[in-house]
mmCIF file of C-alpha atoms in Angstrom:
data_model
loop_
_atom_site.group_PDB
_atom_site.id
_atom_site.type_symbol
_atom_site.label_atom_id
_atom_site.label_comp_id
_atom_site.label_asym_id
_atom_site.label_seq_id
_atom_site.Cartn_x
_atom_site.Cartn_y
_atom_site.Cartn_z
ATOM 1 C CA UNK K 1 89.677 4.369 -64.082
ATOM 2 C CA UNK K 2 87.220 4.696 -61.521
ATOM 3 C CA UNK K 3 88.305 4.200 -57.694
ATOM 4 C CA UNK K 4 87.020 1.407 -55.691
ATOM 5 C CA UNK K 5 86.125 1.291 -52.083
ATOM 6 C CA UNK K 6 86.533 -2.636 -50.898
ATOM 7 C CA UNK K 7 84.705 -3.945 -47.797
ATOM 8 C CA UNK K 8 85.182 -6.383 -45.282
ATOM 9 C CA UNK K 9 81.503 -7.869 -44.457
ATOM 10 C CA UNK K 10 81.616 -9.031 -40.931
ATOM 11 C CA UNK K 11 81.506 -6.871 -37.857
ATOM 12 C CA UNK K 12 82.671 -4.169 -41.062
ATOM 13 C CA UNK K 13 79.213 -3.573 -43.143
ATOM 14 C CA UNK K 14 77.219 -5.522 -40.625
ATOM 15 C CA UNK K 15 77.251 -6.210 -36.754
ATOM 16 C CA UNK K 16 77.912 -9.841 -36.755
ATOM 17 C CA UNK K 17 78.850 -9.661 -33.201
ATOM 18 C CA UNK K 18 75.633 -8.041 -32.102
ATOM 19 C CA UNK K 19 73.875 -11.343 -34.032
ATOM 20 C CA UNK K 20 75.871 -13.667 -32.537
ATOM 21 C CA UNK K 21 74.610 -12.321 -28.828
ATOM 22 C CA UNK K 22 71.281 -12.780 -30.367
ATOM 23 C CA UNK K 23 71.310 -15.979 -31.076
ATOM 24 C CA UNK K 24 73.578 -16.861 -28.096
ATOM 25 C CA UNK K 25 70.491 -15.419 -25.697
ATOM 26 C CA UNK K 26 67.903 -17.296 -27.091
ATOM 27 C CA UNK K 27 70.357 -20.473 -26.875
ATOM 28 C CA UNK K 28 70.603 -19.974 -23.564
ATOM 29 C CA UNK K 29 66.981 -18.954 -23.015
ATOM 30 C CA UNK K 30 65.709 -21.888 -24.903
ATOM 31 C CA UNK K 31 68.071 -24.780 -23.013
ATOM 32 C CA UNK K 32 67.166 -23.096 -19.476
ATOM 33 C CA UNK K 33 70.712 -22.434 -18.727
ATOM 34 C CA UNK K 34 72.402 -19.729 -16.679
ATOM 35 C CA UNK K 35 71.826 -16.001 -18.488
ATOM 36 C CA UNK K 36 75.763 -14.955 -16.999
ATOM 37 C CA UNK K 37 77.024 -17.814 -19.784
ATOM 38 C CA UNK K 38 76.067 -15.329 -22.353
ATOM 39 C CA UNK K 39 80.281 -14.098 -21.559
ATOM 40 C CA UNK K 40 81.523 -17.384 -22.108
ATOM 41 C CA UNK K 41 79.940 -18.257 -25.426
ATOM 42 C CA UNK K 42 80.511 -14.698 -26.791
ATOM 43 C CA UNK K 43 84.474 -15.113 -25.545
ATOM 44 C CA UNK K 44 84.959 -18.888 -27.094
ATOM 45 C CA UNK K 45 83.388 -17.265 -30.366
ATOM 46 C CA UNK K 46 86.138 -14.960 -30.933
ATOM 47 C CA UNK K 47 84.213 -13.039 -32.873
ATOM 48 C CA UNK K 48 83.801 -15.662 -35.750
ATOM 49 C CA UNK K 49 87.211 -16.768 -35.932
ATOM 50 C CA UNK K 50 86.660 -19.701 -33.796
ATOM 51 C CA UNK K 51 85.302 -22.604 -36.243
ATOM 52 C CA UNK K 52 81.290 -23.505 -35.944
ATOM 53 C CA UNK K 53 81.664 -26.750 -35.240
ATOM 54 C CA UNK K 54 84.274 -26.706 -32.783
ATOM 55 C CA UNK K 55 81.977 -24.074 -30.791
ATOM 56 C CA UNK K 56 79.264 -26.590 -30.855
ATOM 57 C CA UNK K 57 80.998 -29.335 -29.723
ATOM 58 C CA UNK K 58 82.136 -27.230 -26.629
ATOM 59 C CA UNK K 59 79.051 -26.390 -26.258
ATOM 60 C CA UNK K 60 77.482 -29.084 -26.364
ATOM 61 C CA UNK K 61 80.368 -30.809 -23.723
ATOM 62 C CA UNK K 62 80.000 -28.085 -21.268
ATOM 63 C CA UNK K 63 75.853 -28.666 -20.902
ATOM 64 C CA UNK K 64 76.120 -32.435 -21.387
ATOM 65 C CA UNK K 65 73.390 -31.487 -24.197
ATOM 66 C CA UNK K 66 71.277 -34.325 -25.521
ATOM 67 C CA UNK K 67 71.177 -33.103 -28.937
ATOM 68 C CA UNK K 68 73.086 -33.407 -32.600
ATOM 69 C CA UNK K 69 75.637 -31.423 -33.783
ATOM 70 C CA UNK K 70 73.451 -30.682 -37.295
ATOM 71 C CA UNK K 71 70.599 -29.828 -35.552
ATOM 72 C CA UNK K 72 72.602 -26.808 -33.301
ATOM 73 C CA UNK K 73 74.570 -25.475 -36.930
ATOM 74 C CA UNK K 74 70.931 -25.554 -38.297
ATOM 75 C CA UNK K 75 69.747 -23.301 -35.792
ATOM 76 C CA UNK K 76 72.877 -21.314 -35.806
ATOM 77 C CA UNK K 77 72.938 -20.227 -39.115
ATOM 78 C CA UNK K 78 69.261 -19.848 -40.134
ATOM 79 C CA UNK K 79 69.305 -17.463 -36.637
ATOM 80 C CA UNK K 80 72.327 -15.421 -37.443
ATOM 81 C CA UNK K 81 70.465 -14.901 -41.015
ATOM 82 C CA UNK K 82 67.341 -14.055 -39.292
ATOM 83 C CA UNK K 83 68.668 -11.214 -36.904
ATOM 84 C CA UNK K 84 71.596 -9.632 -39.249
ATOM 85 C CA UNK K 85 71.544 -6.231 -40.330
ATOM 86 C CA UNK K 86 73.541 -3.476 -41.933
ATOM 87 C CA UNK K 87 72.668 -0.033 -39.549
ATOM 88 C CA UNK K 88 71.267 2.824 -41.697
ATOM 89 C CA UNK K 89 74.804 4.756 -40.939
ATOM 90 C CA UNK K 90 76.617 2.712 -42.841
ATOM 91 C CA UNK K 91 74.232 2.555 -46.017
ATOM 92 C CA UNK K 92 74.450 6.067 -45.885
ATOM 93 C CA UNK K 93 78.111 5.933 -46.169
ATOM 94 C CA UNK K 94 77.988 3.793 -48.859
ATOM 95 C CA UNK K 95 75.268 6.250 -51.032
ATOM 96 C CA UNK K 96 77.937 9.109 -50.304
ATOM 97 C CA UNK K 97 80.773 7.146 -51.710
ATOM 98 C CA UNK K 98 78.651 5.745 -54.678
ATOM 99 C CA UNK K 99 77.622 9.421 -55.180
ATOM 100 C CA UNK K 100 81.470 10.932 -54.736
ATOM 101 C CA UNK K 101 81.689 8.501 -57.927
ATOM 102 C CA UNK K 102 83.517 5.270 -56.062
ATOM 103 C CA UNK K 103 83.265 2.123 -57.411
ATOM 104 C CA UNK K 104 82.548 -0.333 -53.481
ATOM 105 C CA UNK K 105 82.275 -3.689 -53.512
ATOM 106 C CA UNK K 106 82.643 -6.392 -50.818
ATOM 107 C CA UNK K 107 85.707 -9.322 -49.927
ATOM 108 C CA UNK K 108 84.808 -11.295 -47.594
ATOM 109 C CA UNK K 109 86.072 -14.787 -45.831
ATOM 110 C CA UNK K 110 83.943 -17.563 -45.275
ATOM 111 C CA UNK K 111 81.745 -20.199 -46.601
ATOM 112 C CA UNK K 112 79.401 -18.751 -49.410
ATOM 113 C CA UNK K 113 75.769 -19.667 -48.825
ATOM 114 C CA UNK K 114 76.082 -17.732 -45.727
ATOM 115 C CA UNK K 115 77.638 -14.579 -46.519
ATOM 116 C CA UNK K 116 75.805 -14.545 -50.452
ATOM 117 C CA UNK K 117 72.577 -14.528 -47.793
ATOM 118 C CA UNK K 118 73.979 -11.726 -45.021
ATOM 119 C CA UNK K 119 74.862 -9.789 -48.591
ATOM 120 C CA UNK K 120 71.070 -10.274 -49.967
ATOM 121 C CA UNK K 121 69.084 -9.962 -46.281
ATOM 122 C CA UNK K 122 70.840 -6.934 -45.314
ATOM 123 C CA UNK K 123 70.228 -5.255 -49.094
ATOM 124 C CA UNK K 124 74.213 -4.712 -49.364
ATOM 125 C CA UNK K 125 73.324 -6.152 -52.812
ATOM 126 C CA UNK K 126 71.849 -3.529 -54.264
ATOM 127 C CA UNK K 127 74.475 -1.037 -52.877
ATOM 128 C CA UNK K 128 77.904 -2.737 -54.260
ATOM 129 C CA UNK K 129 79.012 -3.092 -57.639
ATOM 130 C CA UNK K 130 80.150 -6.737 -56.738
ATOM 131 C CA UNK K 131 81.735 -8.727 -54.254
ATOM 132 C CA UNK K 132 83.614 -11.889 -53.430
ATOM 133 C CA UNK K 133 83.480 -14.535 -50.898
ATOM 134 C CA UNK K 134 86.524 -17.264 -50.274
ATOM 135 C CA UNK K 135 85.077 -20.598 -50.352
ATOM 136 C CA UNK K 136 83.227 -19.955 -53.755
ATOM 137 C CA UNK K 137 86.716 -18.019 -54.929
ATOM 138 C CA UNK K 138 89.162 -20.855 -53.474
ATOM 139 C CA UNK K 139 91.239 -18.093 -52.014
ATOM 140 C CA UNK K 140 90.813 -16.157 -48.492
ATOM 141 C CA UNK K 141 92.065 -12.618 -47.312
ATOM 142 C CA UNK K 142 95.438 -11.794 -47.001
ATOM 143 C CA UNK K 143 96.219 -13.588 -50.208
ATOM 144 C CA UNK K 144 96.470 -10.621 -52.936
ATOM 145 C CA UNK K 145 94.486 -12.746 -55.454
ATOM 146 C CA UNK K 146 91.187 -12.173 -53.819
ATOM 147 C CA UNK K 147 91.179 -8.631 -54.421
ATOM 148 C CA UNK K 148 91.848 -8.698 -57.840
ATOM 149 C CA UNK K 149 89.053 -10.739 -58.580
ATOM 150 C CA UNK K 150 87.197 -8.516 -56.355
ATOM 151 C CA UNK K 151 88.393 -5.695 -58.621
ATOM 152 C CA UNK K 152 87.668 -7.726 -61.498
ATOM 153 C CA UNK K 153 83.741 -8.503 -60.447
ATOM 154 C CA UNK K 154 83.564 -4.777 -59.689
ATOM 155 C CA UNK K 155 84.440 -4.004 -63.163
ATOM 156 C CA UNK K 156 87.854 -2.550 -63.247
ATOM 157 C CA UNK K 157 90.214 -3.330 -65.912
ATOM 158 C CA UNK K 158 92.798 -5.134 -63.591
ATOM 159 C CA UNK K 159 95.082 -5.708 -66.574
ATOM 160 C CA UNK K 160 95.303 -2.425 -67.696
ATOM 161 C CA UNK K 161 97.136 0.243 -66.476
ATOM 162 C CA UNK K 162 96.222 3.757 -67.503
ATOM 163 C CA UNK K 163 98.180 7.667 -66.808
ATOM 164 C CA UNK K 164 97.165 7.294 -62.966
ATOM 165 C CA UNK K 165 98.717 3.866 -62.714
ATOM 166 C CA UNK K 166 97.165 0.926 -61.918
ATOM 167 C CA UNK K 167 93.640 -0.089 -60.472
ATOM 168 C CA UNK K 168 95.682 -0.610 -56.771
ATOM 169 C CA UNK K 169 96.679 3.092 -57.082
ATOM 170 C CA UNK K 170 93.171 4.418 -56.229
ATOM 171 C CA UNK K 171 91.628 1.156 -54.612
ATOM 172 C CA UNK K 172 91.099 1.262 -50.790
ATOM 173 C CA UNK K 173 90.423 -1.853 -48.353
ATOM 174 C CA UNK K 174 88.325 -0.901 -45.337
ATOM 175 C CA UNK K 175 87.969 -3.823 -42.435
ATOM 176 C CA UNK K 176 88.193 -4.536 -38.883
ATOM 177 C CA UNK K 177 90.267 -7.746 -39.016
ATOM 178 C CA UNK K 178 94.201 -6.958 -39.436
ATOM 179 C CA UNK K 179 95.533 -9.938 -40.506
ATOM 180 C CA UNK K 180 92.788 -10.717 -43.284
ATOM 181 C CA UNK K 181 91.969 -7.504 -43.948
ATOM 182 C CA UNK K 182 94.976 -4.889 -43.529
ATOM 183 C CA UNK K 183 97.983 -7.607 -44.017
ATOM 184 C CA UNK K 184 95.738 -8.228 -47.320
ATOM 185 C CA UNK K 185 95.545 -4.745 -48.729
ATOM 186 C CA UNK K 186 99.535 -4.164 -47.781
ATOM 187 C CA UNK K 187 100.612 -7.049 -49.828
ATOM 188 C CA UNK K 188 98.145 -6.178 -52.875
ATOM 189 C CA UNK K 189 99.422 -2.179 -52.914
ATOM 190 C CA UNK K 190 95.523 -1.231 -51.722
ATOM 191 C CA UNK K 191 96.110 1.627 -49.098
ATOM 192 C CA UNK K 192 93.428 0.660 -46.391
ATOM 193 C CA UNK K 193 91.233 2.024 -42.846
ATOM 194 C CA UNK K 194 91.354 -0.170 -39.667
ATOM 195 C CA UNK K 195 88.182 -0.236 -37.751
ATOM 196 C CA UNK K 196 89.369 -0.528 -34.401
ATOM 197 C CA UNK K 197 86.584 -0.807 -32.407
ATOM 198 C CA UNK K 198 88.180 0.481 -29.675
ATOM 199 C CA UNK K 199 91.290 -1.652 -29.967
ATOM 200 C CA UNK K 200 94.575 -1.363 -30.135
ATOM 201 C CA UNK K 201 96.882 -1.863 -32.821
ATOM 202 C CA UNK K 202 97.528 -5.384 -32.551
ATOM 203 C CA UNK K 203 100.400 -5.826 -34.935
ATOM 204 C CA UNK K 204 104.422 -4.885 -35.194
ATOM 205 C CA UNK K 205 105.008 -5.858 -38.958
ATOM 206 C CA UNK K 206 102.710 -3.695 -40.782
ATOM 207 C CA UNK K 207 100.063 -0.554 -40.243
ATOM 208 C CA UNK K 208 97.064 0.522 -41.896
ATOM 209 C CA UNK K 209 97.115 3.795 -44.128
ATOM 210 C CA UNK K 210 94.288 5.396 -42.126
ATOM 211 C CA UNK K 211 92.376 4.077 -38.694
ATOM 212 C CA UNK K 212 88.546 4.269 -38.306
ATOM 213 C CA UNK K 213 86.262 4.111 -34.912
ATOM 214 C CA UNK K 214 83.770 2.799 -37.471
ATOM 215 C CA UNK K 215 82.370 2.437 -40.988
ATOM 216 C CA UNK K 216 81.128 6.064 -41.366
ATOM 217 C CA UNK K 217 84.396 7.768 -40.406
ATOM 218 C CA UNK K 218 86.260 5.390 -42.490
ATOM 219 C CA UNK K 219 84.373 6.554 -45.455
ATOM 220 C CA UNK K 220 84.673 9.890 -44.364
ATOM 221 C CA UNK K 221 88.460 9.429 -44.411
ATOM 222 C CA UNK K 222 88.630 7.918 -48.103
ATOM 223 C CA UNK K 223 86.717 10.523 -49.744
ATOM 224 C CA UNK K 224 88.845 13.253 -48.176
ATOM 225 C CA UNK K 225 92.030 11.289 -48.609
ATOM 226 C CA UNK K 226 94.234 11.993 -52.131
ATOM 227 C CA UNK K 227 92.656 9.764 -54.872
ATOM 228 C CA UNK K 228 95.728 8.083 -56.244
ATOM 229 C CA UNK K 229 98.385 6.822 -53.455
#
């Protein structure tokens, strides 16, 4: 059984942060307000975990904006589609692990006609062997189920368990967010790398296997790590 390298999407394969900035500057550029309110945004985004509309509806409170809530999610998401991208690095460290012989594919929260377009726009399409997103899958990250059907859409015989073990013996999660991503792979037997952007470990109840500064060295780390846990 081949192994398989699973991927968080956001701020993971792709900078969604670095979008988000985008589109908060031209906001800000377009409405004539104050440039130093690029903080605030950015901070009440929490990097995507705050929900869309409730940002908007801030948003629009704090300006006393004269315009609907559609219109601003419009312009949102057809912007963050517009300036996302997956860095060269990264799709290098994906051909190393599809030449090493890996199996990748992508798991990913959120709604789908969003992340299906990130996936297509940023050519991550072409480079995984499938992925899976939660609205379209009715399940979200940490919930084990998500991974086996990410297994599943990459082709691995989830049922089956061969002289190595299982698919989960040689199946590694790789993401930045630790309750989605790392709780996730610890209670579906994946081993998994934390991308901790500089963080700190933010949790007392579980670790990761490995911990990554970013994509590349997490990749690094897999393909030198044993292949079976």
């Amino acid at each position: 059984m081949p192994p398989l390298l699973l991927f968080d999407l956001d701020n993971t394969l792709i900078d969604r942060n670095l979008a988000f900035r985008g589109w908060a500057q031209r906001f800000l550029h377009n409405w004539a307000l104050p440039v130093e309110d690029l903080g605030w945004l950015s901070t009440l985004d929490c990097g995507g975990y705050f929900p869309r509309e409730s940002l908007m509806r801030a948003t629009v409170a704090r300006y006393g904006l004269r315009v609907s809530l559609e219109a601003l999610l419009r312009d949102y998401a057809d912007t963050m589609i517009e300036l996302i991208s997956c860095p060269e690095p990264h799709r290098e460290a994906l051909r190393r692990a599809r030449d090493a012989g890996w199996t990748l594919g992508i798991v990913s929260n959120g709604q789908t006609e969003p992340q299906q377009a990130k996936i297509e726009r940023t050519g991550l399409a072409g480079l995984v062997d499938g992925w899976v997103i939660s609205e379209e899958a009715a399940c979200e990250k940490p919930d084990p189920r998500i991974f086996r059907l990410a297994a599943d859409r990459c082709g691995l015989p989830t049922r089956a368990t061969t002289a190595d073990g299982s698919w989960t013996s040689s199946t590694w999660m790789v993401g930045d967010h630790a309750p989605a991503d790392i709780a996730g792979a610890a209670v579906a037997g994946l081993r998994s790398v934390w991308l901790d952007h500089g963080r700190p470990w933010p949790e007392l109840g579980y670790r990761p296997t490995l911990t990554a500064g970013g994509l590349p060295e997490a990749v690094t780390e897999v393909l030198s790590a044993p292949l079976h846990a």
